[in-house]
PDB file of C-alpha atoms in Angstrom:
ATOM      1  CA  MET A   1      12.426 -21.304  30.556  1.00  0.00           C
ATOM      2  CA  ARG A   2      10.120 -24.370  31.335  1.00  0.00           C
ATOM      3  CA  GLU A   3      11.843 -27.331  31.983  1.00  0.00           C
ATOM      4  CA  PRO A   4       9.807 -30.700  30.402  1.00  0.00           C
ATOM      5  CA  ALA A   5       7.581 -32.660  32.822  1.00  0.00           C
ATOM      6  CA  ARG A   6       8.395 -36.704  33.788  1.00  0.00           C
ATOM      7  CA  ASP A   7       6.442 -39.269  35.148  1.00  0.00           C
ATOM      8  CA  LEU A   8       8.968 -41.288  36.642  1.00  0.00           C
ATOM      9  CA  PRO A   9      10.271 -39.662  39.939  1.00  0.00           C
ATOM     10  CA  ALA A  10      14.207 -39.364  39.666  1.00  0.00           C
ATOM     11  CA  PRO A  11      16.939 -39.287  42.533  1.00  0.00           C
ATOM     12  CA  GLU A  12      17.540 -35.965  44.150  1.00  0.00           C
ATOM     13  CA  PRO A  13      20.769 -34.081  42.395  1.00  0.00           C
ATOM     14  CA  ASP A  14      22.633 -33.928  45.812  1.00  0.00           C
ATOM     15  CA  VAL A  15      22.394 -38.062  46.884  1.00  0.00           C
ATOM     16  CA  PRO A  16      23.400 -40.923  45.091  1.00  0.00           C
ATOM     17  CA  THR A  17      21.565 -43.405  43.756  1.00  0.00           C
ATOM     18  CA  THR A  18      22.121 -47.456  45.313  1.00  0.00           C
ATOM     19  CA  GLU A  19      21.237 -48.936  42.160  1.00  0.00           C
ATOM     20  CA  PRO A  20      23.924 -51.354  40.801  1.00  0.00           C
ATOM     21  CA  ALA A  21      26.100 -50.168  38.396  1.00  0.00           C
ATOM     22  CA  ALA A  22      24.538 -53.124  35.895  1.00  0.00           C
ATOM     23  CA  THR A  23      21.122 -51.904  36.024  1.00  0.00           C
ATOM     24  CA  ALA A  24      21.637 -47.773  36.993  1.00  0.00           C
ATOM     25  CA  MET A  25      21.453 -46.771  33.328  1.00  0.00           C
ATOM     26  CA  PRO A  26      20.076 -49.741  30.527  1.00  0.00           C
ATOM     27  CA  PRO A  27      21.660 -48.519  27.590  1.00  0.00           C
ATOM     28  CA  ALA A  28      18.057 -48.339  25.960  1.00  0.00           C
ATOM     29  CA  ALA A  29      16.061 -46.201  28.432  1.00  0.00           C
ATOM     30  CA  PRO A  30      15.812 -42.849  28.579  1.00  0.00           C
ATOM     31  CA  VAL A  31      18.067 -40.497  30.137  1.00  0.00           C
ATOM     32  CA  THR A  32      16.282 -39.337  33.198  1.00  0.00           C
ATOM     33  CA  VAL A  33      16.274 -35.840  34.449  1.00  0.00           C
ATOM     34  CA  LEU A  34      17.282 -34.609  37.775  1.00  0.00           C
ATOM     35  CA  PRO A  35      14.047 -32.624  39.472  1.00  0.00           C
ATOM     36  CA  GLY A  36      15.605 -28.934  40.915  1.00  0.00           C
ATOM     37  CA  PRO A  37      14.069 -25.551  40.535  1.00  0.00           C
ATOM     38  CA  ARG A  38      12.911 -23.965  37.465  1.00  0.00           C
ATOM     39  CA  TRP A  39      15.196 -20.098  38.185  1.00  0.00           C
ATOM     40  CA  GLY A  40      18.114 -22.249  39.313  1.00  0.00           C
ATOM     41  CA  ALA A  41      18.713 -24.145  35.698  1.00  0.00           C
ATOM     42  CA  LEU A  42      17.485 -21.339  34.628  1.00  0.00           C
ATOM     43  CA  THR A  43      20.329 -18.908  35.815  1.00  0.00           C
ATOM     44  CA  ALA A  44      22.619 -22.056  35.356  1.00  0.00           C
ATOM     45  CA  VAL A  45      22.269 -21.372  31.675  1.00  0.00           C
ATOM     46  CA  CYS A  46      22.389 -17.855  31.636  1.00  0.00           C
ATOM     47  CA  VAL A  47      25.732 -18.026  33.580  1.00  0.00           C
ATOM     48  CA  THR A  48      26.778 -20.379  31.082  1.00  0.00           C
ATOM     49  CA  VAL A  49      25.916 -18.384  28.327  1.00  0.00           C
ATOM     50  CA  LEU A  50      27.290 -15.171  29.235  1.00  0.00           C
ATOM     51  CA  ALA A  51      30.217 -16.822  30.347  1.00  0.00           C
ATOM     52  CA  TRP A  52      31.300 -18.023  27.305  1.00  0.00           C
ATOM     53  CA  ALA A  53      30.929 -15.553  25.307  1.00  0.00           C
ATOM     54  CA  SER A  54      33.549 -13.813  27.130  1.00  0.00           C
ATOM     55  CA  ALA A  55      35.586 -16.603  26.468  1.00  0.00           C
ATOM     56  CA  PHE A  56      35.216 -15.938  22.402  1.00  0.00           C
ATOM     57  CA  VAL A  57      36.974 -12.879  22.435  1.00  0.00           C
ATOM     58  CA  GLY A  58      38.961 -14.224  26.065  1.00  0.00           C
ATOM     59  CA  ILE A  59      41.060 -15.707  24.255  1.00  0.00           C
ATOM     60  CA  ARG A  60      40.809 -13.777  21.235  1.00  0.00           C
ATOM     61  CA  PHE A  61      43.548 -11.513  23.333  1.00  0.00           C
ATOM     62  CA  VAL A  62      45.503 -13.542  25.314  1.00  0.00           C
ATOM     63  CA  GLY A  63      46.011 -15.978  21.887  1.00  0.00           C
ATOM     64  CA  ARG A  64      48.686 -13.103  21.191  1.00  0.00           C
ATOM     65  CA  ALA A  65      50.883 -14.176  23.752  1.00  0.00           C
ATOM     66  CA  TYR A  66      50.420 -18.260  24.356  1.00  0.00           C
ATOM     67  CA  ASP A  67      50.310 -20.794  21.711  1.00  0.00           C
ATOM     68  CA  PRO A  68      46.788 -22.797  21.122  1.00  0.00           C
ATOM     69  CA  GLY A  69      47.859 -25.468  23.412  1.00  0.00           C
ATOM     70  CA  ALA A  70      49.540 -23.634  26.029  1.00  0.00           C
ATOM     71  CA  LEU A  71      46.717 -21.106  26.055  1.00  0.00           C
ATOM     72  CA  ALA A  72      44.288 -24.379  26.161  1.00  0.00           C
ATOM     73  CA  LEU A  73      46.705 -25.989  29.374  1.00  0.00           C
ATOM     74  CA  GLY A  74      47.107 -23.234  31.507  1.00  0.00           C
ATOM     75  CA  ARG A  75      43.473 -22.363  30.884  1.00  0.00           C
ATOM     76  CA  LEU A  76      42.419 -27.128  32.417  1.00  0.00           C
ATOM     77  CA  ALA A  77      45.011 -26.109  35.017  1.00  0.00           C
ATOM     78  CA  VAL A  78      43.702 -23.251  36.633  1.00  0.00           C
ATOM     79  CA  GLY A  79      39.619 -24.485  35.954  1.00  0.00           C
ATOM     80  CA  THR A  80      41.034 -27.869  37.448  1.00  0.00           C
ATOM     81  CA  LEU A  81      43.023 -26.430  40.571  1.00  0.00           C
ATOM     82  CA  ALA A  82      39.496 -24.388  41.801  1.00  0.00           C
ATOM     83  CA  LEU A  83      37.151 -27.193  40.885  1.00  0.00           C
ATOM     84  CA  GLY A  84      38.720 -29.611  42.961  1.00  0.00           C
ATOM     85  CA  ALA A  85      39.317 -27.062  45.560  1.00  0.00           C
ATOM     86  CA  LEU A  86      35.291 -26.278  45.526  1.00  0.00           C
ATOM     87  CA  LEU A  87      35.205 -30.378  45.706  1.00  0.00           C
ATOM     88  CA  LEU A  88      37.367 -31.268  49.070  1.00  0.00           C
ATOM     89  CA  VAL A  89      35.547 -28.262  50.928  1.00  0.00           C
ATOM     90  CA  ARG A  90      31.972 -28.804  49.620  1.00  0.00           C
ATOM     91  CA  GLY A  91      32.800 -32.873  50.098  1.00  0.00           C
ATOM     92  CA  ARG A  92      31.194 -34.718  48.549  1.00  0.00           C
ATOM     93  CA  TRP A  93      32.499 -37.542  45.900  1.00  0.00           C
ATOM     94  CA  VAL A  94      30.207 -40.848  44.253  1.00  0.00           C
ATOM     95  CA  ARG A  95      32.571 -43.759  42.953  1.00  0.00           C
ATOM     96  CA  PRO A  96      32.291 -44.202  38.691  1.00  0.00           C
ATOM     97  CA  THR A  97      31.445 -47.359  37.196  1.00  0.00           C
ATOM     98  CA  GLY A  98      33.328 -48.573  34.842  1.00  0.00           C
ATOM     99  CA  ARG A  99      31.329 -46.980  32.235  1.00  0.00           C
ATOM    100  CA  GLU A 100      31.229 -43.620  33.657  1.00  0.00           C
ATOM    101  CA  TRP A 101      34.647 -43.863  33.489  1.00  0.00           C
ATOM    102  CA  ALA A 102      34.857 -44.686  30.303  1.00  0.00           C
ATOM    103  CA  LEU A 103      31.858 -41.714  29.074  1.00  0.00           C
ATOM    104  CA  LEU A 104      34.846 -39.069  31.238  1.00  0.00           C
ATOM    105  CA  VAL A 105      37.367 -40.074  29.466  1.00  0.00           C
ATOM    106  CA  LEU A 106      35.514 -38.992  26.364  1.00  0.00           C
ATOM    107  CA  CYS A 107      34.029 -35.549  27.110  1.00  0.00           C
ATOM    108  CA  GLY A 108      37.766 -35.039  28.910  1.00  0.00           C
ATOM    109  CA  VAL A 109      39.189 -35.280  26.265  1.00  0.00           C
ATOM    110  CA  ALA A 110      37.128 -34.182  23.273  1.00  0.00           C
ATOM    111  CA  TRP A 111      35.809 -31.412  25.029  1.00  0.00           C
ATOM    112  CA  PHE A 112      37.824 -30.508  27.368  1.00  0.00           C
ATOM    113  CA  GLY A 113      41.448 -31.328  25.850  1.00  0.00           C
ATOM    114  CA  VAL A 114      39.986 -31.186  21.608  1.00  0.00           C
ATOM    115  CA  TYR A 115      38.237 -28.461  21.768  1.00  0.00           C
ATOM    116  CA  ASN A 116      40.026 -26.073  23.491  1.00  0.00           C
ATOM    117  CA  VAL A 117      43.203 -26.635  20.990  1.00  0.00           C
ATOM    118  CA  ALA A 118      41.154 -26.820  18.239  1.00  0.00           C
ATOM    119  CA  LEU A 119      39.191 -23.357  19.098  1.00  0.00           C
ATOM    120  CA  ASN A 120      42.423 -21.300  20.260  1.00  0.00           C
ATOM    121  CA  ALA A 121      44.309 -22.410  17.447  1.00  0.00           C
ATOM    122  CA  ALA A 122      41.158 -21.507  15.572  1.00  0.00           C
ATOM    123  CA  GLU A 123      40.635 -17.763  16.710  1.00  0.00           C
ATOM    124  CA  GLN A 124      44.541 -17.737  15.640  1.00  0.00           C
ATOM    125  CA  ARG A 125      43.301 -17.128  11.758  1.00  0.00           C
ATOM    126  CA  VAL A 126      39.105 -16.247  12.492  1.00  0.00           C
ATOM    127  CA  ASP A 127      37.827 -13.179  14.521  1.00  0.00           C
ATOM    128  CA  ALA A 128      35.782 -14.229  17.093  1.00  0.00           C
ATOM    129  CA  GLY A 129      32.265 -13.173  15.845  1.00  0.00           C
ATOM    130  CA  THR A 130      32.682 -15.706  13.193  1.00  0.00           C
ATOM    131  CA  THR A 131      34.156 -18.234  15.516  1.00  0.00           C
ATOM    132  CA  ALA A 132      31.268 -18.577  18.280  1.00  0.00           C
ATOM    133  CA  MET A 133      28.886 -18.768  14.912  1.00  0.00           C
ATOM    134  CA  LEU A 134      30.723 -22.225  13.391  1.00  0.00           C
ATOM    135  CA  VAL A 135      31.098 -23.537  16.747  1.00  0.00           C
ATOM    136  CA  ASN A 136      27.775 -23.259  17.184  1.00  0.00           C
ATOM    137  CA  ILE A 137      26.612 -25.775  14.925  1.00  0.00           C
ATOM    138  CA  GLY A 138      27.420 -27.905  17.447  1.00  0.00           C
ATOM    139  CA  PRO A 139      23.805 -27.825  18.686  1.00  0.00           C
ATOM    140  CA  ILE A 140      22.482 -29.135  15.605  1.00  0.00           C
ATOM    141  CA  LEU A 141      24.722 -31.988  16.156  1.00  0.00           C
ATOM    142  CA  ILE A 142      23.869 -32.366  19.881  1.00  0.00           C
ATOM    143  CA  ALA A 143      19.769 -32.133  19.653  1.00  0.00           C
ATOM    144  CA  LEU A 144      19.690 -34.034  16.428  1.00  0.00           C
ATOM    145  CA  PHE A 145      22.284 -37.081  17.996  1.00  0.00           C
ATOM    146  CA  ALA A 146      20.385 -36.728  21.347  1.00  0.00           C
ATOM    147  CA  GLY A 147      17.384 -37.872  19.982  1.00  0.00           C
ATOM    148  CA  VAL A 148      18.563 -40.751  18.879  1.00  0.00           C
ATOM    149  CA  LEU A 149      20.851 -41.840  21.388  1.00  0.00           C
ATOM    150  CA  LEU A 150      19.720 -40.328  24.475  1.00  0.00           C
ATOM    151  CA  HIS A 151      15.876 -41.214  23.487  1.00  0.00           C
ATOM    152  CA  GLU A 152      14.892 -37.529  23.634  1.00  0.00           C
ATOM    153  CA  GLY A 153      13.037 -37.487  20.782  1.00  0.00           C
ATOM    154  CA  PHE A 154      12.931 -34.560  17.985  1.00  0.00           C
ATOM    155  CA  PRO A 155       9.912 -31.668  18.839  1.00  0.00           C
ATOM    156  CA  GLY A 156       8.663 -30.070  16.121  1.00  0.00           C
ATOM    157  CA  TRP A 157       9.703 -26.857  18.014  1.00  0.00           C
ATOM    158  CA  LEU A 158      12.769 -28.324  18.932  1.00  0.00           C
ATOM    159  CA  LEU A 159      13.721 -28.600  15.672  1.00  0.00           C
ATOM    160  CA  ILE A 160      12.492 -25.775  13.921  1.00  0.00           C
ATOM    161  CA  GLY A 161      13.671 -22.840  16.470  1.00  0.00           C
ATOM    162  CA  ALA A 162      17.295 -24.855  16.429  1.00  0.00           C
ATOM    163  CA  GLY A 163      16.633 -24.226  12.119  1.00  0.00           C
ATOM    164  CA  VAL A 164      15.637 -20.613  12.873  1.00  0.00           C
ATOM    165  CA  ALA A 165      18.472 -19.933  15.805  1.00  0.00           C
ATOM    166  CA  PHE A 166      21.046 -21.725  12.850  1.00  0.00           C
ATOM    167  CA  ALA A 167      19.646 -19.041   9.970  1.00  0.00           C
ATOM    168  CA  GLY A 168      21.096 -16.555  13.104  1.00  0.00           C
ATOM    169  CA  ALA A 169      24.641 -17.955  13.034  1.00  0.00           C
ATOM    170  CA  VAL A 170      24.732 -18.331   9.720  1.00  0.00           C
ATOM    171  CA  VAL A 171      23.600 -14.237   8.884  1.00  0.00           C
ATOM    172  CA  ILE A 172      25.862 -12.933  11.718  1.00  0.00           C
ATOM    173  CA  GLY A 173      29.351 -15.703  10.103  1.00  0.00           C
ATOM    174  CA  ALA A 174      28.608 -14.450   6.636  1.00  0.00           C
ATOM    175  CA  SER A 175      28.614 -10.685   7.739  1.00  0.00           C
ATOM    176  CA  SER A 176      31.364 -11.179   9.446  1.00  0.00           C
ATOM    177  CA  ALA A 177      33.567 -13.524   7.906  1.00  0.00           C
ATOM    178  CA  GLY A 178      35.011 -10.761   5.451  1.00  0.00           C
ATOM    179  CA  GLY A 179      38.341  -9.901   7.243  1.00  0.00           C
ATOM    180  CA  ASP A 180      41.699 -11.128   6.186  1.00  0.00           C
ATOM    181  CA  GLY A 181      42.370 -13.547   9.433  1.00  0.00           C
ATOM    182  CA  SER A 182      39.426 -15.626   7.170  1.00  0.00           C
ATOM    183  CA  ASP A 183      41.201 -18.952   6.226  1.00  0.00           C
ATOM    184  CA  LEU A 184      39.796 -22.351   5.110  1.00  0.00           C
ATOM    185  CA  LEU A 185      41.947 -23.959   7.747  1.00  0.00           C
ATOM    186  CA  GLY A 186      40.940 -21.210  10.920  1.00  0.00           C
ATOM    187  CA  ILE A 187      37.092 -22.584   9.256  1.00  0.00           C
ATOM    188  CA  LEU A 188      37.889 -26.243   9.466  1.00  0.00           C
ATOM    189  CA  LEU A 189      39.525 -25.699  13.438  1.00  0.00           C
ATOM    190  CA  CYS A 190      35.813 -23.781  14.148  1.00  0.00           C
ATOM    191  CA  VAL A 191      33.780 -27.583  13.207  1.00  0.00           C
ATOM    192  CA  VAL A 192      36.377 -29.606  15.208  1.00  0.00           C
ATOM    193  CA  ALA A 193      35.375 -28.358  17.877  1.00  0.00           C
ATOM    194  CA  ALA A 194      31.903 -28.163  17.317  1.00  0.00           C
ATOM    195  CA  VAL A 195      32.389 -31.795  16.527  1.00  0.00           C
ATOM    196  CA  THR A 196      33.829 -32.597  19.981  1.00  0.00           C
ATOM    197  CA  TYR A 197      31.160 -29.521  21.994  1.00  0.00           C
ATOM    198  CA  ALA A 198      28.856 -32.267  21.006  1.00  0.00           C
ATOM    199  CA  ILE A 199      30.701 -35.201  21.651  1.00  0.00           C
ATOM    200  CA  GLY A 200      31.470 -33.942  25.135  1.00  0.00           C
ATOM    201  CA  VAL A 201      28.313 -33.306  25.534  1.00  0.00           C
ATOM    202  CA  LEU A 202      26.582 -36.504  24.101  1.00  0.00           C
ATOM    203  CA  ALA A 203      28.684 -38.379  27.036  1.00  0.00           C
ATOM    204  CA  GLN A 204      27.938 -36.397  29.898  1.00  0.00           C
ATOM    205  CA  LYS A 205      24.425 -36.620  29.936  1.00  0.00           C
ATOM    206  CA  PRO A 206      24.405 -39.650  31.056  1.00  0.00           C
ATOM    207  CA  VAL A 207      26.803 -38.866  33.694  1.00  0.00           C
ATOM    208  CA  LEU A 208      25.443 -36.674  35.027  1.00  0.00           C
ATOM    209  CA  ARG A 209      22.816 -39.432  36.353  1.00  0.00           C
ATOM    210  CA  ARG A 210      23.806 -39.835  38.736  1.00  0.00           C
ATOM    211  CA  LEU A 211      27.224 -38.626  40.091  1.00  0.00           C
ATOM    212  CA  PRO A 212      27.221 -34.333  41.107  1.00  0.00           C
ATOM    213  CA  ALA A 213      27.704 -32.125  38.631  1.00  0.00           C
ATOM    214  CA  LEU A 214      31.171 -30.807  40.337  1.00  0.00           C
ATOM    215  CA  GLN A 215      32.187 -34.258  40.385  1.00  0.00           C
ATOM    216  CA  VAL A 216      31.934 -34.330  36.564  1.00  0.00           C
ATOM    217  CA  THR A 217      33.883 -31.160  35.875  1.00  0.00           C
ATOM    218  CA  PHE A 218      36.655 -31.709  37.717  1.00  0.00           C
ATOM    219  CA  LEU A 219      36.891 -34.705  36.269  1.00  0.00           C
ATOM    220  CA  ALA A 220      36.458 -33.868  32.644  1.00  0.00           C
ATOM    221  CA  CYS A 221      38.728 -30.896  32.969  1.00  0.00           C
ATOM    222  CA  ALA A 222      41.456 -32.683  34.742  1.00  0.00           C
ATOM    223  CA  ILE A 223      42.082 -35.399  31.739  1.00  0.00           C
ATOM    224  CA  GLY A 224      41.598 -32.948  29.881  1.00  0.00           C
ATOM    225  CA  ALA A 225      44.637 -31.572  31.238  1.00  0.00           C
ATOM    226  CA  VAL A 226      46.424 -34.589  31.136  1.00  0.00           C
ATOM    227  CA  ALA A 227      45.678 -34.886  27.586  1.00  0.00           C
ATOM    228  CA  CYS A 228      47.587 -31.358  27.409  1.00  0.00           C
ATOM    229  CA  LEU A 229      50.210 -31.987  28.935  1.00  0.00           C
ATOM    230  CA  PRO A 230      52.405 -32.398  26.223  1.00  0.00           C
ATOM    231  CA  PHE A 231      52.147 -28.918  25.797  1.00  0.00           C
ATOM    232  CA  ALA A 232      53.867 -28.056  28.623  1.00  0.00           C
ATOM    233  CA  GLY A 233      57.627 -27.039  27.932  1.00  0.00           C
ATOM    234  CA  SER A 234      55.299 -24.550  25.560  1.00  0.00           C
ATOM    235  CA  LEU A 235      53.086 -22.996  28.499  1.00  0.00           C
ATOM    236  CA  ALA A 236      57.167 -22.510  30.228  1.00  0.00           C
ATOM    237  CA  HIS A 237      57.161 -20.433  27.853  1.00  0.00           C
ATOM    238  CA  ASP A 238      55.004 -18.141  27.391  1.00  0.00           C
ATOM    239  CA  LEU A 239      54.568 -17.825  30.908  1.00  0.00           C
ATOM    240  CA  THR A 240      57.179 -16.361  30.787  1.00  0.00           C
ATOM    241  CA  ALA A 241      57.653 -14.038  27.860  1.00  0.00           C
ATOM    242  CA  ALA A 242      53.598 -12.997  27.697  1.00  0.00           C
ATOM    243  CA  PRO A 243      53.116  -9.640  29.507  1.00  0.00           C
ATOM    244  CA  TRP A 244      51.276 -10.147  32.824  1.00  0.00           C
ATOM    245  CA  THR A 245      47.559  -8.783  30.927  1.00  0.00           C
ATOM    246  CA  ALA A 246      47.533 -11.697  29.152  1.00  0.00           C
ATOM    247  CA  THR A 247      48.308 -13.971  31.872  1.00  0.00           C
ATOM    248  CA  ALA A 248      45.746 -11.991  33.545  1.00  0.00           C
ATOM    249  CA  GLY A 249      43.312 -13.054  31.011  1.00  0.00           C
ATOM    250  CA  LEU A 250      44.681 -16.822  31.304  1.00  0.00           C
ATOM    251  CA  GLY A 251      43.889 -16.634  34.699  1.00  0.00           C
ATOM    252  CA  TYR A 252      40.010 -15.704  33.886  1.00  0.00           C
ATOM    253  CA  LEU A 253      39.239 -18.404  31.176  1.00  0.00           C
ATOM    254  CA  GLY A 254      39.964 -20.691  33.548  1.00  0.00           C
ATOM    255  CA  LEU A 255      38.518 -19.227  36.258  1.00  0.00           C
ATOM    256  CA  VAL A 256      35.293 -17.833  35.055  1.00  0.00           C
ATOM    257  CA  PRO A 257      34.713 -20.196  31.018  1.00  0.00           C
ATOM    258  CA  THR A 258      36.056 -23.067  32.448  1.00  0.00           C
ATOM    259  CA  ALA A 259      35.042 -23.784  36.083  1.00  0.00           C
ATOM    260  CA  LEU A 260      31.407 -21.653  36.399  1.00  0.00           C
ATOM    261  CA  ALA A 261      30.389 -21.751  33.055  1.00  0.00           C
ATOM    262  CA  PHE A 262      31.056 -25.579  32.612  1.00  0.00           C
ATOM    263  CA  SER A 263      29.862 -26.186  36.652  1.00  0.00           C
ATOM    264  CA  THR A 264      26.468 -24.160  36.010  1.00  0.00           C
ATOM    265  CA  TRP A 265      26.158 -25.852  32.357  1.00  0.00           C
ATOM    266  CA  ALA A 266      26.954 -29.448  34.062  1.00  0.00           C
ATOM    267  CA  TYR A 267      23.954 -28.233  36.035  1.00  0.00           C
ATOM    268  CA  ALA A 268      21.306 -26.884  34.277  1.00  0.00           C
ATOM    269  CA  LEU A 269      22.234 -30.087  32.127  1.00  0.00           C
ATOM    270  CA  ALA A 270      21.031 -32.872  34.754  1.00  0.00           C
ATOM    271  CA  ARG A 271      17.951 -30.668  35.353  1.00  0.00           C
ATOM    272  CA  MET A 272      17.382 -30.267  30.829  1.00  0.00           C
ATOM    273  CA  ASP A 273      17.260 -32.414  27.542  1.00  0.00           C
ATOM    274  CA  ALA A 274      20.239 -32.276  25.600  1.00  0.00           C
ATOM    275  CA  GLY A 275      19.083 -31.305  22.684  1.00  0.00           C
ATOM    276  CA  ARG A 276      16.737 -28.231  24.081  1.00  0.00           C
ATOM    277  CA  LEU A 277      20.245 -26.717  26.948  1.00  0.00           C
ATOM    278  CA  GLY A 278      22.324 -27.243  23.569  1.00  0.00           C
ATOM    279  CA  VAL A 279      20.237 -25.054  21.795  1.00  0.00           C
ATOM    280  CA  THR A 280      20.442 -22.445  23.810  1.00  0.00           C
ATOM    281  CA  THR A 281      23.964 -21.714  23.223  1.00  0.00           C
ATOM    282  CA  TYR A 282      22.626 -19.805  19.977  1.00  0.00           C
ATOM    283  CA  LEU A 283      22.810 -17.005  22.234  1.00  0.00           C
ATOM    284  CA  VAL A 284      26.697 -16.896  22.285  1.00  0.00           C
ATOM    285  CA  PRO A 285      27.415 -15.629  19.007  1.00  0.00           C
ATOM    286  CA  PRO A 286      25.604 -12.449  19.228  1.00  0.00           C
ATOM    287  CA  ILE A 287      27.364 -11.565  22.732  1.00  0.00           C
ATOM    288  CA  THR A 288      30.302 -12.788  21.575  1.00  0.00           C
ATOM    289  CA  VAL A 289      29.736 -10.116  18.841  1.00  0.00           C
ATOM    290  CA  ALA A 290      28.439  -7.176  20.832  1.00  0.00           C
ATOM    291  CA  LEU A 291      31.603  -8.159  23.817  1.00  0.00           C
ATOM    292  CA  SER A 292      34.214  -7.503  20.280  1.00  0.00           C
ATOM    293  CA  ALA A 293      32.817  -4.724  19.459  1.00  0.00           C
ATOM    294  CA  VAL A 294      33.618  -3.175  23.028  1.00  0.00           C
ATOM    295  CA  LEU A 295      36.633  -4.581  24.090  1.00  0.00           C
ATOM    296  CA  LEU A 296      38.022  -5.335  20.717  1.00  0.00           C
ATOM    297  CA  ALA A 297      36.940  -2.813  18.262  1.00  0.00           C
ATOM    298  CA  GLU A 298      36.088  -4.975  15.681  1.00  0.00           C
ATOM    299  CA  ALA A 299      32.751  -3.973  15.445  1.00  0.00           C
ATOM    300  CA  PRO A 300      30.516  -5.912  13.562  1.00  0.00           C
ATOM    301  CA  PRO A 301      28.000  -5.411  10.973  1.00  0.00           C
ATOM    302  CA  ALA A 302      24.823  -4.084  10.413  1.00  0.00           C
ATOM    303  CA  LEU A 303      24.040  -7.360   8.894  1.00  0.00           C
ATOM    304  CA  ALA A 304      24.983  -8.862  12.334  1.00  0.00           C
ATOM    305  CA  LEU A 305      22.224  -7.178  14.381  1.00  0.00           C
ATOM    306  CA  LEU A 306      19.722  -8.915  11.838  1.00  0.00           C
ATOM    307  CA  GLY A 307      22.198 -12.625  12.198  1.00  0.00           C
ATOM    308  CA  GLY A 308      21.425 -11.899  16.374  1.00  0.00           C
ATOM    309  CA  ALA A 309      17.314 -11.345  16.751  1.00  0.00           C
ATOM    310  CA  LEU A 310      17.096 -14.283  14.747  1.00  0.00           C
ATOM    311  CA  CYS A 311      19.091 -16.141  17.228  1.00  0.00           C
ATOM    312  CA  LEU A 312      16.850 -14.794  20.254  1.00  0.00           C
ATOM    313  CA  VAL A 313      13.480 -15.700  18.084  1.00  0.00           C
ATOM    314  CA  GLY A 314      14.982 -19.696  17.334  1.00  0.00           C
ATOM    315  CA  VAL A 315      16.458 -19.680  21.165  1.00  0.00           C
ATOM    316  CA  GLY A 316      12.621 -18.745  22.718  1.00  0.00           C
ATOM    317  CA  LEU A 317      10.708 -21.573  19.756  1.00  0.00           C
ATOM    318  CA  THR A 318      12.429 -24.240  20.815  1.00  0.00           C
ATOM    319  CA  ARG A 319      10.707 -23.222  24.187  1.00  0.00           C
ATOM    320  CA  ARG A 320       7.530 -23.688  23.185  1.00  0.00           C
ATOM    321  CA  ARG A 321       5.356 -27.207  24.265  1.00  0.00           C
TER     322      ARG A 321
END
């Protein structure tokens, strides 16, 4: 995976800048991409994709014992505790500006709060593979809006690759959406998750220009957990009634797809264009389908293999200059 070239120097990722808040992020300027080793960003992307693919399967399993809101709150609470502990160990904190706080709140409420509740509710009606496909219209929104709002432009290979990968995701969904669990409400919930996912990424990207990735992830996760506090009663009830395997799955969702994967995502997002990084998540549906076949006995149709291949080709095309 190659990083886009940048002519302007950027601050080191571990050293906050001392620019005044009024001039640090002019509204019309392109969002800075931080320097860093290519293998570091590539590793972060791989960890994120694998963890998020496993999350669709985990949600499908844990959702049998936990209500959508309770699952979201429990997952975010575990993630917030893990991220907070790691942040205390590292001992790094950069004071956010007023504008950065506003973007953090938007990211936390949209991506960590609404997204998780909608996704959990969707997976009670739609299988994991189909859900992953539908949610992955999000990168299309990210690539398009990032070109306008973050001034990343519209490289030809980005648009071509996004189209091919989206076609692959559609093929996967078409091959998996014939089950009895699919309905209109479930599909609409997947679309809500995709939209809030895109909003969260676009709000997060400018904040990562100055704030450390771990701090941004912790704050967004904590804000999302606060937004889900109305489900505290449901979580308390489900904790006492759910089997230990479901509760263990809830802990996994909080530690790996939330605390770990959102941190590696933020690390990569600080070093890559939002549009290009977003399209790499088209790798999630084929991986989710494969995991579902092994762990949930949801065997993918043969047509899903073609869709997975198209996703891989599309992601590869987006990496071309």
